[in-house]
Amino acid sequence: MSDQTYVTKDPRGPVTQLATPMRLDYLFTAGLSLSRNLRGYQRAEFVGQKCPVCGKVYVPSRGSCPVDGVALTEEVPLKNTGTVTTYCVVNVPFAGQSIKIPYICAQILLDGANLSFMGLIQECDVEDIHMGMRVEALWVDEADLVPSLASVKYFRPTGEPDADYETYREYL
Amino acid sequence: MAERVAVIGVGQTYHRSKRDDVSIAGLVREAAVRALEDAGCTWDDIDAVVIGKAPDMFEGIMMPELYLAAALGAVGKPMLRVHTAGSVGGSTAVVAAHLVAGGIHQRVLTVAFEKQSDSDAMWALSVPQPFSAPLLAGAGGYFAPIIRAYMRRSGAPLDTGMRVAVKDRLHALKNPYAHLKMPDISMEKVEESVMLWDPLHYLESCPSSDGAAAMVLGSEKAAAQAEASTGRRPAWVHGMAMRSEPTMFAGRNQVNPQAGRDCARDVYAQAGITNPREQLDCAEVYVPFSWYEPMWLENLGFAPEGEGWKLTQSGATSLDGGDIPWNCSGGVLSSNPIGASGMLRFLEAALQVRGLAGEHQVEGARKALGHAYGGGAQFFAMWVVGADRPE
């Protein structure tokens, strides 16, 4: 058998690769800390958690301060508004993409938080986005609220004057 | 370091966008066989195998090291898998070197690979999670905002990244193993290419490659035997280190991560390096997106903070007349088999100090840095190799 080679008569030649799309569904156990955060999304609220040692406010929180290694116990309600610290304009298509390209993907530092997270910016021309832009969250309709960031439809400019660079430079 | 460690053999594949003539097993074996030949030894001489690749999600094969044991002659031998995302090729080499430094083994085969044509890395990096929005669009979407932050902080001229994109592709023309061969590369070509993740153009980004890298690391005794039988001298490990930091914490310096600075400080201290630009002859540094050259020039102490772009702009990092050539092989911008990309940096650094880099050789190179980073620029692995046996 070992020195026999199978010759295909198919004009396309032998099969060298087979695409086998796969799907993995996870049951995600959020844990106590992240649950508080996710429940907040279900109420259309950002819930931060404050470190009892350094006083920094994390959103979303995983339950502990990575710097001090202590549990975050105090909940801090955060506003709907924040500042774009930095961003990129995504113009690349990929499998499973749900947003029309080009779109703005920004790091948003919510007012009162000490950690930025990635958010979609809409109602803003890709030409107009810039660092320091003030934005607000737009939530999905009440009936559609879920315990995930999917409850945030997107962020949009508030029209306020830009935040001063010094207010967010340490979050870059 | 208890025992001295030498790189006694290296091997890599000709990196391509699609190697449909081999399976993953065939791909890793190809690199491993070349490394064994270079080391003048056989499978029987190998005591253990240490293997690394990027996350299993990429090719969708869980724990591929199990099925690759046979192809890598590891059946009945210790085999270890290393996981540190994109930096894994470097970390894998460090873990393998530790097994020799610790006096456990005489010869360790270390291998890293990625078969991107069997994979959808973009998809694997964009998995929906309840606590983050599905916006990333791959690694470029993650790093582009950090690059923009660097541009803002440093005030670097906007063409800095494009210069790196051109320089590394010109270097790749001298490396027979490199994936991208673009003899007509130019600043205009880069600027005209699609803006994929503004501010990153298509040609400022790494390709998707199939490829593998392998090295045989040996003890002093193994190095002497290899040199006697092959006539090729080894590269000696003068220092090696790994560091990591969390992806997200308040006040994290994403542009110039502390873990990278700490890792470099450690590896330089071991190697007796106080001024990397002067004391190293070249460096192979993980630059998957053009702007990471000026950023890592600062992180690795080749330039003061905010001034890395000046070295790039001045041509200092070019093989063509620069005083500290970076990525003479063409780097990650020219070949990116993700899991192997870090090991290729380590391997190319070794080739340089062995004087075996061929057309992309830095004349008289005696000391070189190999570097890898991964994840959200949170995992770092580095080594300094030299032509001379460390004291």
Coordinates of C-alpha atoms in Angstrom, one line a residue:
Chain A
M1 CA 0.0 0.0 0.0
S2 CA 2.7 2.5 1.0
D3 CA 4.1 3.0 -2.5
Q4 CA 0.8 3.3 -4.2
T5 CA -0.4 6.8 -5.1
Y6 CA -4.1 7.5 -5.7
V7 CA -4.6 9.5 -8.9
T8 CA -7.8 11.4 -9.2
K9 CA -9.6 11.9 -12.5
D10 CA -11.4 14.9 -11.2
P11 CA -10.1 17.9 -13.2
R12 CA -10.0 20.0 -10.0
G13 CA -7.3 17.7 -8.7
P14 CA -7.1 16.1 -5.3
V15 CA -8.8 17.5 -2.3
T16 CA -6.2 19.2 -0.1
Q17 CA -8.4 21.2 2.3
L18 CA -11.9 20.9 3.7
A19 CA -13.7 23.7 5.4
T20 CA -15.7 22.4 8.4
P21 CA -17.4 25.4 10.1
M22 CA -17.8 24.8 13.8
R23 CA -19.9 26.3 16.5
L24 CA -19.2 26.3 20.2
D25 CA -21.9 27.4 22.6
Y26 CA -20.7 28.3 26.1
L27 CA -22.6 28.5 29.3
F28 CA -20.9 31.6 30.8
T29 CA -20.8 31.8 34.6
A30 CA -20.3 35.4 35.4
G31 CA -19.5 35.2 39.1
L32 CA -20.7 37.6 41.8
S33 CA -18.8 40.7 40.8
L34 CA -19.3 40.6 37.0
S35 CA -23.0 39.7 37.6
R36 CA -23.5 43.0 39.4
N37 CA -22.1 44.7 36.3
L38 CA -24.2 42.7 33.9
R39 CA -27.3 43.2 35.9
G40 CA -26.6 46.9 35.6
Y41 CA -26.7 46.6 31.8
Q42 CA -30.1 45.0 32.1
R43 CA -31.3 48.2 33.9
A44 CA -29.5 50.4 31.4
E45 CA -26.9 51.4 34.0
F46 CA -23.1 51.3 34.1
V47 CA -22.0 49.9 37.5
G48 CA -18.4 50.4 38.5
Q49 CA -16.6 48.9 41.4
K50 CA -14.1 50.8 43.5
C51 CA -10.8 49.4 44.9
P52 CA -10.7 50.0 48.7
V53 CA -6.9 50.5 48.5
C54 CA -6.1 52.7 45.4
G55 CA -9.7 54.1 45.0
K56 CA -9.7 53.4 41.3
V57 CA -13.1 52.6 39.7
Y58 CA -13.2 49.6 37.4
V59 CA -15.9 49.0 34.7
P60 CA -16.5 46.3 33.8
S61 CA -15.1 44.7 36.9
R62 CA -13.9 41.1 37.3
G63 CA -14.1 41.4 41.1
S64 CA -10.6 42.4 42.1
C65 CA -8.1 45.1 41.6
P66 CA -5.2 43.8 39.4
V67 CA -2.8 46.3 41.1
D68 CA -3.6 45.8 44.7
G69 CA -4.9 42.2 44.6
V70 CA -7.9 42.9 46.8
A71 CA -11.7 42.3 46.3
L72 CA -13.7 45.2 45.0
T73 CA -16.6 45.5 47.3
E74 CA -18.0 49.1 46.8
E75 CA -20.4 49.6 43.9
V76 CA -20.3 53.0 42.2
P77 CA -23.0 54.0 39.8
L78 CA -21.6 55.7 36.7
K79 CA -23.0 58.2 34.3
N80 CA -23.9 57.5 30.7
T81 CA -21.2 59.9 29.4
G82 CA -17.6 59.6 28.8
T83 CA -14.6 60.6 26.7
V84 CA -13.0 58.9 23.7
T85 CA -9.3 58.4 24.8
T86 CA -8.3 56.8 21.5
Y87 CA -9.9 54.9 18.6
C88 CA -9.5 53.3 15.3
V89 CA -11.6 53.1 12.2
V90 CA -12.2 49.5 11.2
N91 CA -12.4 48.9 7.5
V92 CA -11.7 45.2 7.3
P93 CA -14.4 42.6 6.8
F94 CA -14.3 39.4 8.8
A95 CA -16.5 36.3 9.4
G96 CA -19.3 37.0 11.9
Q97 CA -19.1 40.8 11.6
S98 CA -22.3 42.4 12.6
I99 CA -21.6 46.1 11.9
K100 CA -21.2 47.7 8.5
I101 CA -17.7 48.9 7.7
P102 CA -16.1 51.4 8.0
Y103 CA -17.0 51.9 11.7
I104 CA -15.4 53.6 14.6
C105 CA -14.2 51.5 17.5
A106 CA -13.2 53.7 20.4
Q107 CA -11.7 53.4 23.9
I108 CA -14.3 55.1 26.1
L109 CA -13.5 56.4 29.6
L110 CA -16.8 56.8 31.4
D111 CA -17.0 59.8 33.7
G112 CA -16.0 58.6 37.1
A113 CA -14.2 55.5 35.9
N114 CA -10.5 54.8 35.9
L115 CA -10.5 52.2 33.1
S116 CA -11.5 52.6 29.4
F117 CA -13.3 50.0 27.4
M118 CA -14.0 49.5 23.8
G119 CA -17.2 50.8 22.3
L120 CA -18.9 51.4 19.0
I121 CA -19.4 55.1 18.0
Q122 CA -22.3 55.9 15.6
E123 CA -24.0 59.1 14.5
C124 CA -20.6 60.4 13.8
D125 CA -18.7 60.6 10.5
V126 CA -15.5 58.6 10.5
E127 CA -13.9 61.9 9.4
D128 CA -15.1 63.7 12.6
I129 CA -13.9 61.2 15.3
H130 CA -11.0 62.4 17.4
M131 CA -9.3 61.9 20.8
G132 CA -11.0 63.7 23.6
M133 CA -14.5 63.7 22.0
R134 CA -17.3 63.6 24.5
V135 CA -19.8 60.7 24.0
E136 CA -22.9 59.2 25.6
A137 CA -24.3 55.7 25.6
L138 CA -27.5 55.0 23.7
W139 CA -29.3 52.0 25.2
V140 CA -31.5 49.5 23.4
D141 CA -35.3 49.6 23.9
E142 CA -36.3 48.6 27.4
A143 CA -37.9 45.3 26.2
D144 CA -34.6 44.4 24.6
L145 CA -32.3 45.0 27.6
V146 CA -30.1 42.0 28.4
P147 CA -27.4 41.3 31.0
S148 CA -24.6 42.0 28.6
L149 CA -23.0 44.9 26.8
A150 CA -25.3 44.2 23.9
S151 CA -27.7 46.4 25.8
V152 CA -25.6 49.4 24.7
K153 CA -26.7 50.1 21.2
Y154 CA -23.7 52.4 20.7
F155 CA -22.1 55.6 21.8
R156 CA -22.7 58.9 20.1
P157 CA -21.2 62.4 20.3
T158 CA -22.8 64.7 22.9
G159 CA -21.7 67.9 21.2
E160 CA -20.0 69.1 24.4
P161 CA -16.5 70.7 24.1
D162 CA -13.6 68.2 24.0
A163 CA -12.1 66.9 27.2
D164 CA -8.7 68.3 28.0
Y165 CA -5.9 65.9 27.1
E166 CA -4.5 65.9 30.6
T167 CA -7.8 64.4 31.9
Y168 CA -7.3 61.2 30.0
R169 CA -3.6 61.0 29.0
E170 CA -2.9 58.4 31.8
Y171 CA -5.6 56.2 30.4
L172 CA -3.9 55.8 27.0
Chain B
M1 CA 22.1 30.4 34.9
A2 CA 23.5 27.1 36.2
E3 CA 24.6 25.4 32.9
R4 CA 25.5 27.3 29.8
V5 CA 23.0 26.9 26.9
A6 CA 23.8 27.0 23.3
V7 CA 21.7 27.1 20.1
I8 CA 23.3 24.3 18.2
G9 CA 20.9 23.9 15.3
V10 CA 18.1 25.9 13.7
G11 CA 15.5 25.2 11.0
Q12 CA 12.5 26.9 9.5
T13 CA 10.0 26.4 6.7
Y14 CA 9.7 28.5 3.6
H15 CA 6.8 30.6 4.9
R16 CA 3.9 30.9 2.6
S17 CA 0.2 32.0 2.7
K18 CA -0.8 28.4 2.1
R19 CA 1.1 25.2 2.5
D20 CA -1.5 22.8 1.1
D21 CA 1.1 20.1 0.4
V22 CA 1.6 19.3 4.1
S23 CA -0.5 18.9 7.2
I24 CA 0.5 20.6 10.5
A25 CA 2.5 17.5 11.3
G26 CA 4.4 17.7 8.0
L27 CA 5.0 21.4 8.6
V28 CA 6.5 21.1 12.0
R29 CA 8.6 18.1 11.0
E30 CA 10.0 20.0 8.1
A31 CA 11.4 22.7 10.4
A32 CA 12.5 20.1 13.0
V33 CA 14.4 18.0 10.4
R34 CA 16.3 21.1 9.2
A35 CA 17.2 22.0 12.8
L36 CA 18.5 18.4 13.5
E37 CA 20.6 18.5 10.3
D38 CA 22.0 21.9 11.3
A39 CA 22.9 20.5 14.7
G40 CA 24.5 17.4 13.2
C41 CA 22.3 15.1 15.3
T42 CA 19.4 12.6 14.9
W43 CA 16.0 12.1 16.6
D44 CA 17.7 9.7 19.0
D45 CA 20.0 12.5 20.3
I46 CA 17.0 14.6 21.5
D47 CA 16.1 14.2 25.2
A48 CA 12.8 16.3 25.2
V49 CA 10.6 18.4 23.0
V50 CA 9.1 21.7 23.9
I51 CA 6.4 23.0 21.6
G52 CA 4.4 26.2 21.3
K53 CA 1.7 27.7 19.1
A54 CA -0.9 30.5 19.4
P55 CA -4.3 29.7 20.9
D56 CA -5.9 26.3 19.8
M57 CA -9.0 28.3 18.6
F58 CA -7.0 29.4 15.5
E59 CA -6.8 26.0 13.7
G60 CA -9.6 24.5 15.9
I61 CA -7.4 21.6 17.0
M62 CA -7.4 21.3 20.8
M63 CA -4.0 20.3 22.3
P64 CA -2.3 19.6 18.9
E65 CA 0.9 18.7 20.7
L66 CA -0.7 15.3 21.5
Y67 CA -1.0 14.3 17.9
L68 CA 2.3 16.0 16.9
A69 CA 4.3 13.9 19.3
A70 CA 4.9 11.2 16.7
A71 CA 5.9 13.6 13.9
L72 CA 8.4 15.2 16.3
G73 CA 10.0 12.0 17.6
A74 CA 8.6 12.7 21.1
V75 CA 7.0 9.4 21.7
G76 CA 8.3 8.1 25.0
K77 CA 10.1 11.4 25.7
P78 CA 9.1 14.4 27.9
M79 CA 7.0 16.8 25.8
L80 CA 5.8 20.2 27.1
R81 CA 3.4 22.7 25.5
V82 CA 3.8 26.4 26.2
H83 CA 0.9 28.9 25.9
T84 CA 1.5 32.7 25.8
A85 CA -0.5 33.9 22.8
G86 CA 1.6 35.6 20.1
S87 CA 4.7 35.6 22.2
V88 CA 4.6 31.9 22.5
G89 CA 7.5 31.2 20.1
G90 CA 9.8 33.1 22.3
S91 CA 8.5 31.7 25.6
T92 CA 8.7 28.2 24.2
A93 CA 12.4 28.7 23.4
V94 CA 13.0 30.1 26.9
V95 CA 11.2 27.2 28.6
A96 CA 13.3 24.7 26.4
A97 CA 16.5 26.6 27.3
H98 CA 15.6 26.3 31.0
L99 CA 15.6 22.5 30.7
V100 CA 19.2 22.7 29.5
A101 CA 20.3 25.5 31.9
G102 CA 18.8 23.4 34.8
G103 CA 21.0 20.5 33.8
I104 CA 18.0 18.3 33.2
H105 CA 18.7 17.6 29.5
Q106 CA 21.6 17.6 27.0
R107 CA 19.6 18.4 23.9
V108 CA 16.1 19.8 23.7
L109 CA 14.2 20.2 20.5
T110 CA 12.0 23.3 20.5
V111 CA 9.3 23.9 17.9
A112 CA 6.7 26.5 17.2
F113 CA 4.2 26.8 14.3
E114 CA 1.0 28.2 12.9
K115 CA -0.9 27.0 9.9
Q116 CA -3.0 30.1 9.2
S117 CA -4.5 28.7 6.0
D118 CA -6.2 26.0 8.2
S119 CA -7.4 28.7 10.5
D120 CA -9.5 31.8 10.9
A121 CA -7.5 33.9 13.4
M122 CA -9.7 37.0 12.8
W123 CA -12.7 35.0 13.8
A124 CA -10.9 33.3 16.7
L125 CA -9.9 36.8 18.1
S126 CA -13.4 38.2 17.8
V127 CA -15.5 35.8 19.9
P128 CA -18.5 37.5 21.5
Q129 CA -18.4 37.8 25.2
P130 CA -21.1 39.3 27.5
F131 CA -18.8 41.9 29.0
S132 CA -17.2 43.2 25.8
A133 CA -18.6 44.5 22.5
P134 CA -17.8 42.4 19.3
L135 CA -15.9 45.2 17.6
L136 CA -12.3 44.1 17.5
A137 CA -11.8 42.9 14.0
G138 CA -8.7 41.0 14.8
A139 CA -5.4 42.1 16.3
G140 CA -5.2 45.2 14.2
G141 CA -8.3 46.6 15.7
Y142 CA -6.9 46.0 19.2
F143 CA -3.5 47.6 18.5
A144 CA -4.5 50.5 16.2
P145 CA -5.9 52.7 19.1
I146 CA -2.7 52.1 21.1
I147 CA -0.6 53.1 18.1
R148 CA -2.7 56.3 17.8
A149 CA -2.0 57.0 21.5
Y150 CA 1.7 56.6 20.7
M151 CA 1.5 59.0 17.8
R152 CA -0.3 61.5 20.1
R153 CA 2.2 61.2 22.9
S154 CA 5.4 61.2 20.8
G155 CA 4.3 63.6 18.1
A156 CA 6.1 61.2 15.6
P157 CA 5.8 62.1 11.9
L158 CA 2.9 60.3 10.3
D159 CA 5.1 58.5 7.8
T160 CA 7.1 56.7 10.5
G161 CA 5.1 53.5 10.3
M162 CA 5.3 53.5 6.5
R163 CA 9.1 53.7 6.7
V164 CA 9.2 50.5 8.8
A165 CA 6.8 48.8 6.4
V166 CA 9.2 49.5 3.5
K167 CA 12.4 48.8 5.3
D168 CA 11.3 45.4 6.6
R169 CA 10.0 44.3 3.2
L170 CA 13.3 45.3 1.6
H171 CA 15.1 43.2 4.3
A172 CA 12.8 40.3 3.4
L173 CA 14.2 40.3 -0.2
K174 CA 17.5 39.0 1.3
N175 CA 15.8 36.2 3.3
P176 CA 15.0 33.1 1.2
Y177 CA 12.5 31.9 3.9
A178 CA 10.5 35.1 4.0
H179 CA 6.9 35.0 2.9
L180 CA 6.3 38.4 1.4
K181 CA 8.6 39.3 -1.5
M182 CA 7.8 42.8 -2.7
P183 CA 10.7 44.1 -4.8
D184 CA 8.6 47.2 -5.8
I185 CA 7.7 48.2 -2.3
S186 CA 7.7 52.0 -1.8
M187 CA 6.3 54.7 0.5
E188 CA 3.7 55.4 -2.2
K189 CA 2.6 51.8 -2.4
V190 CA 2.2 51.6 1.4
E191 CA 0.3 54.9 1.5
E192 CA -2.0 53.9 -1.4
S193 CA -2.8 50.5 0.2
V194 CA -6.2 50.2 1.9
M195 CA -6.6 51.8 5.4
L196 CA -7.6 48.7 7.2
W197 CA -7.6 49.9 10.8
D198 CA -7.1 53.6 10.6
P199 CA -4.2 54.7 11.3
L200 CA -2.9 51.3 9.9
H201 CA -2.6 50.7 6.2
Y202 CA -2.8 47.2 4.8
L203 CA 0.9 47.2 4.0
E204 CA 1.7 48.3 7.5
S205 CA 0.3 45.0 8.8
C206 CA 1.7 41.5 8.9
P207 CA 0.6 38.8 6.5
S208 CA -1.1 35.5 7.4
S209 CA 1.4 32.7 7.0
D210 CA 1.8 29.0 7.3
G211 CA 5.1 28.1 8.8
A212 CA 7.2 26.6 11.5
A213 CA 10.5 27.2 13.3
A214 CA 12.6 24.8 15.3
M215 CA 15.9 24.9 17.3
V216 CA 18.0 22.3 19.0
L217 CA 19.3 23.8 22.3
G218 CA 22.2 22.0 23.9
S219 CA 24.5 21.9 26.8
E220 CA 28.2 22.9 26.5
K221 CA 29.1 19.3 25.8
A222 CA 26.4 19.1 23.1
A223 CA 27.6 22.3 21.6
A224 CA 31.2 21.1 21.4
Q225 CA 30.0 17.9 19.7
A226 CA 27.8 19.8 17.2
E227 CA 30.6 22.2 16.3
A228 CA 33.1 19.3 15.8
S229 CA 30.8 17.4 13.5
T230 CA 29.3 20.3 11.5
G231 CA 32.0 22.9 11.6
R232 CA 29.3 25.5 12.4
R233 CA 29.6 27.4 15.6
P234 CA 26.8 27.7 18.1
A235 CA 25.1 30.8 19.5
W236 CA 25.3 31.1 23.2
V237 CA 22.5 32.3 25.4
H238 CA 23.7 35.2 27.5
G239 CA 20.4 36.1 29.1
M240 CA 16.7 35.2 28.8
A241 CA 13.6 36.3 30.6
M242 CA 9.8 36.3 30.4
R243 CA 7.3 38.8 32.0
S244 CA 3.6 39.4 31.8
E245 CA 1.0 41.9 33.1
P246 CA -2.8 42.0 33.2
T247 CA -4.5 43.2 30.0
M248 CA -6.5 45.8 31.9
F249 CA -5.8 47.7 35.0
A250 CA -6.2 51.4 35.9
G251 CA -3.1 53.4 34.9
R252 CA -1.7 50.7 32.6
N253 CA 0.8 52.1 30.2
Q254 CA -0.4 50.3 27.1
V255 CA 2.0 52.1 24.8
N256 CA 5.1 51.3 26.8
P257 CA 4.1 48.3 29.0
Q258 CA 5.9 47.8 32.2
A259 CA 6.3 44.0 31.7
G260 CA 8.3 44.7 28.5
R261 CA 10.6 47.2 30.2
D262 CA 11.1 44.8 33.2
C263 CA 11.8 41.9 30.9
A264 CA 14.4 43.9 28.9
R265 CA 16.0 45.1 32.1
D266 CA 16.3 41.6 33.4
V267 CA 17.7 40.1 30.2
Y268 CA 20.2 43.0 29.8
A269 CA 21.4 42.6 33.4
Q270 CA 22.1 38.9 32.8
A271 CA 23.9 39.6 29.5
G272 CA 25.9 42.6 31.0
I273 CA 24.3 45.1 28.6
T274 CA 24.0 48.7 29.8
N275 CA 23.5 50.4 26.4
P276 CA 21.6 48.1 24.0
R277 CA 22.0 50.3 21.0
E278 CA 25.8 50.3 21.4
Q279 CA 26.4 46.9 22.8
L280 CA 24.0 44.8 20.6
D281 CA 24.8 44.4 16.9
C282 CA 21.3 43.8 15.7
A283 CA 17.9 42.8 17.0
E284 CA 15.0 40.7 15.9
V285 CA 11.9 42.2 17.5
Y286 CA 8.3 41.3 17.2
V287 CA 6.8 44.1 15.0
P288 CA 3.5 42.8 13.5
F289 CA 2.3 46.4 12.8
S290 CA 4.8 48.9 11.5
W291 CA 4.4 51.4 14.4
Y292 CA 5.6 48.8 16.9
E293 CA 9.2 49.4 15.8
P294 CA 9.4 52.9 17.3
M295 CA 7.3 51.9 20.2
W296 CA 9.5 48.9 21.1
L297 CA 12.7 50.9 20.4
E298 CA 11.6 52.9 23.5
N299 CA 10.3 50.0 25.5
L300 CA 13.5 48.0 25.0
G301 CA 15.8 51.0 25.9
F302 CA 17.2 51.7 22.4
A303 CA 15.9 55.2 22.6
P304 CA 14.5 57.5 25.3
E305 CA 10.7 57.6 25.7
G306 CA 9.0 59.5 22.9
E307 CA 12.1 59.3 20.6
G308 CA 12.0 55.8 19.1
W309 CA 10.7 57.3 15.9
K310 CA 13.8 59.3 15.4
L311 CA 15.9 56.1 15.1
T312 CA 13.4 54.8 12.5
Q313 CA 13.4 58.0 10.6
S314 CA 17.2 58.3 10.6
G315 CA 17.6 54.8 9.1
A316 CA 19.4 53.6 12.2
T317 CA 17.4 50.4 12.1
S318 CA 18.0 49.5 8.5
L319 CA 20.4 46.8 7.3
D320 CA 21.5 49.3 4.7
G321 CA 23.9 51.4 6.7
G322 CA 22.0 51.6 10.1
D323 CA 24.0 51.2 13.3
I324 CA 21.4 49.0 15.0
P325 CA 19.6 47.0 12.3
W326 CA 16.2 45.7 13.4
N327 CA 14.6 42.7 11.7
C328 CA 17.1 42.0 9.0
S329 CA 15.1 38.8 8.2
G330 CA 12.1 41.0 7.2
G331 CA 10.5 40.4 10.6
V332 CA 6.9 39.6 11.4
L333 CA 5.8 42.2 8.8
S334 CA 7.2 39.8 6.1
S335 CA 6.3 36.4 7.6
N336 CA 3.7 35.7 10.2
P337 CA 3.1 32.1 11.2
I338 CA 1.8 33.5 14.5
G339 CA 2.9 30.8 17.0
A340 CA 6.3 30.5 15.2
S341 CA 6.8 34.3 14.7
G342 CA 8.4 34.7 18.2
M343 CA 10.7 31.7 17.8
L344 CA 11.7 33.1 14.4
R345 CA 13.0 36.2 16.1
F346 CA 15.0 34.1 18.6
L347 CA 16.2 31.9 15.8
E348 CA 17.2 34.8 13.5
A349 CA 19.1 36.4 16.4
A350 CA 21.1 33.1 16.8
L351 CA 21.7 32.9 13.0
Q352 CA 23.2 36.4 13.1
V353 CA 25.7 35.7 15.9
R354 CA 26.6 32.4 14.3
G355 CA 27.4 34.3 11.1
L356 CA 25.0 32.1 9.1
A357 CA 22.4 34.6 8.1
G358 CA 23.5 34.7 4.5
E359 CA 22.4 37.8 2.5
H360 CA 20.8 39.4 5.5
Q361 CA 23.8 38.9 7.7
V362 CA 25.0 41.9 9.8
E363 CA 28.7 41.9 9.2
G364 CA 30.6 40.7 12.3
A365 CA 27.5 40.4 14.5
R366 CA 28.6 39.1 18.0
K367 CA 25.5 39.9 20.1
A368 CA 21.9 40.0 19.2
L369 CA 18.5 40.4 20.8
G370 CA 15.5 38.1 20.1
H371 CA 12.1 39.4 21.3
A372 CA 8.5 38.4 21.2
Y373 CA 5.3 39.8 22.6
G374 CA 1.7 38.6 22.7
G375 CA -1.8 38.9 23.9
G376 CA -2.8 42.6 24.5
A377 CA 0.9 43.5 24.5
Q378 CA 1.0 41.8 27.9
F379 CA 3.3 38.8 27.4
F380 CA 7.0 39.3 26.8
A381 CA 9.9 36.9 26.1
M382 CA 13.4 37.8 25.2
W383 CA 16.9 36.5 24.9
V384 CA 20.3 37.9 24.2
V385 CA 22.6 35.5 22.2
G386 CA 26.2 35.9 21.6
A387 CA 29.0 34.4 19.5
D388 CA 31.2 34.1 22.6
R389 CA 30.6 31.6 25.3
P390 CA 29.4 33.5 28.4
E391 CA 31.8 33.6 31.3

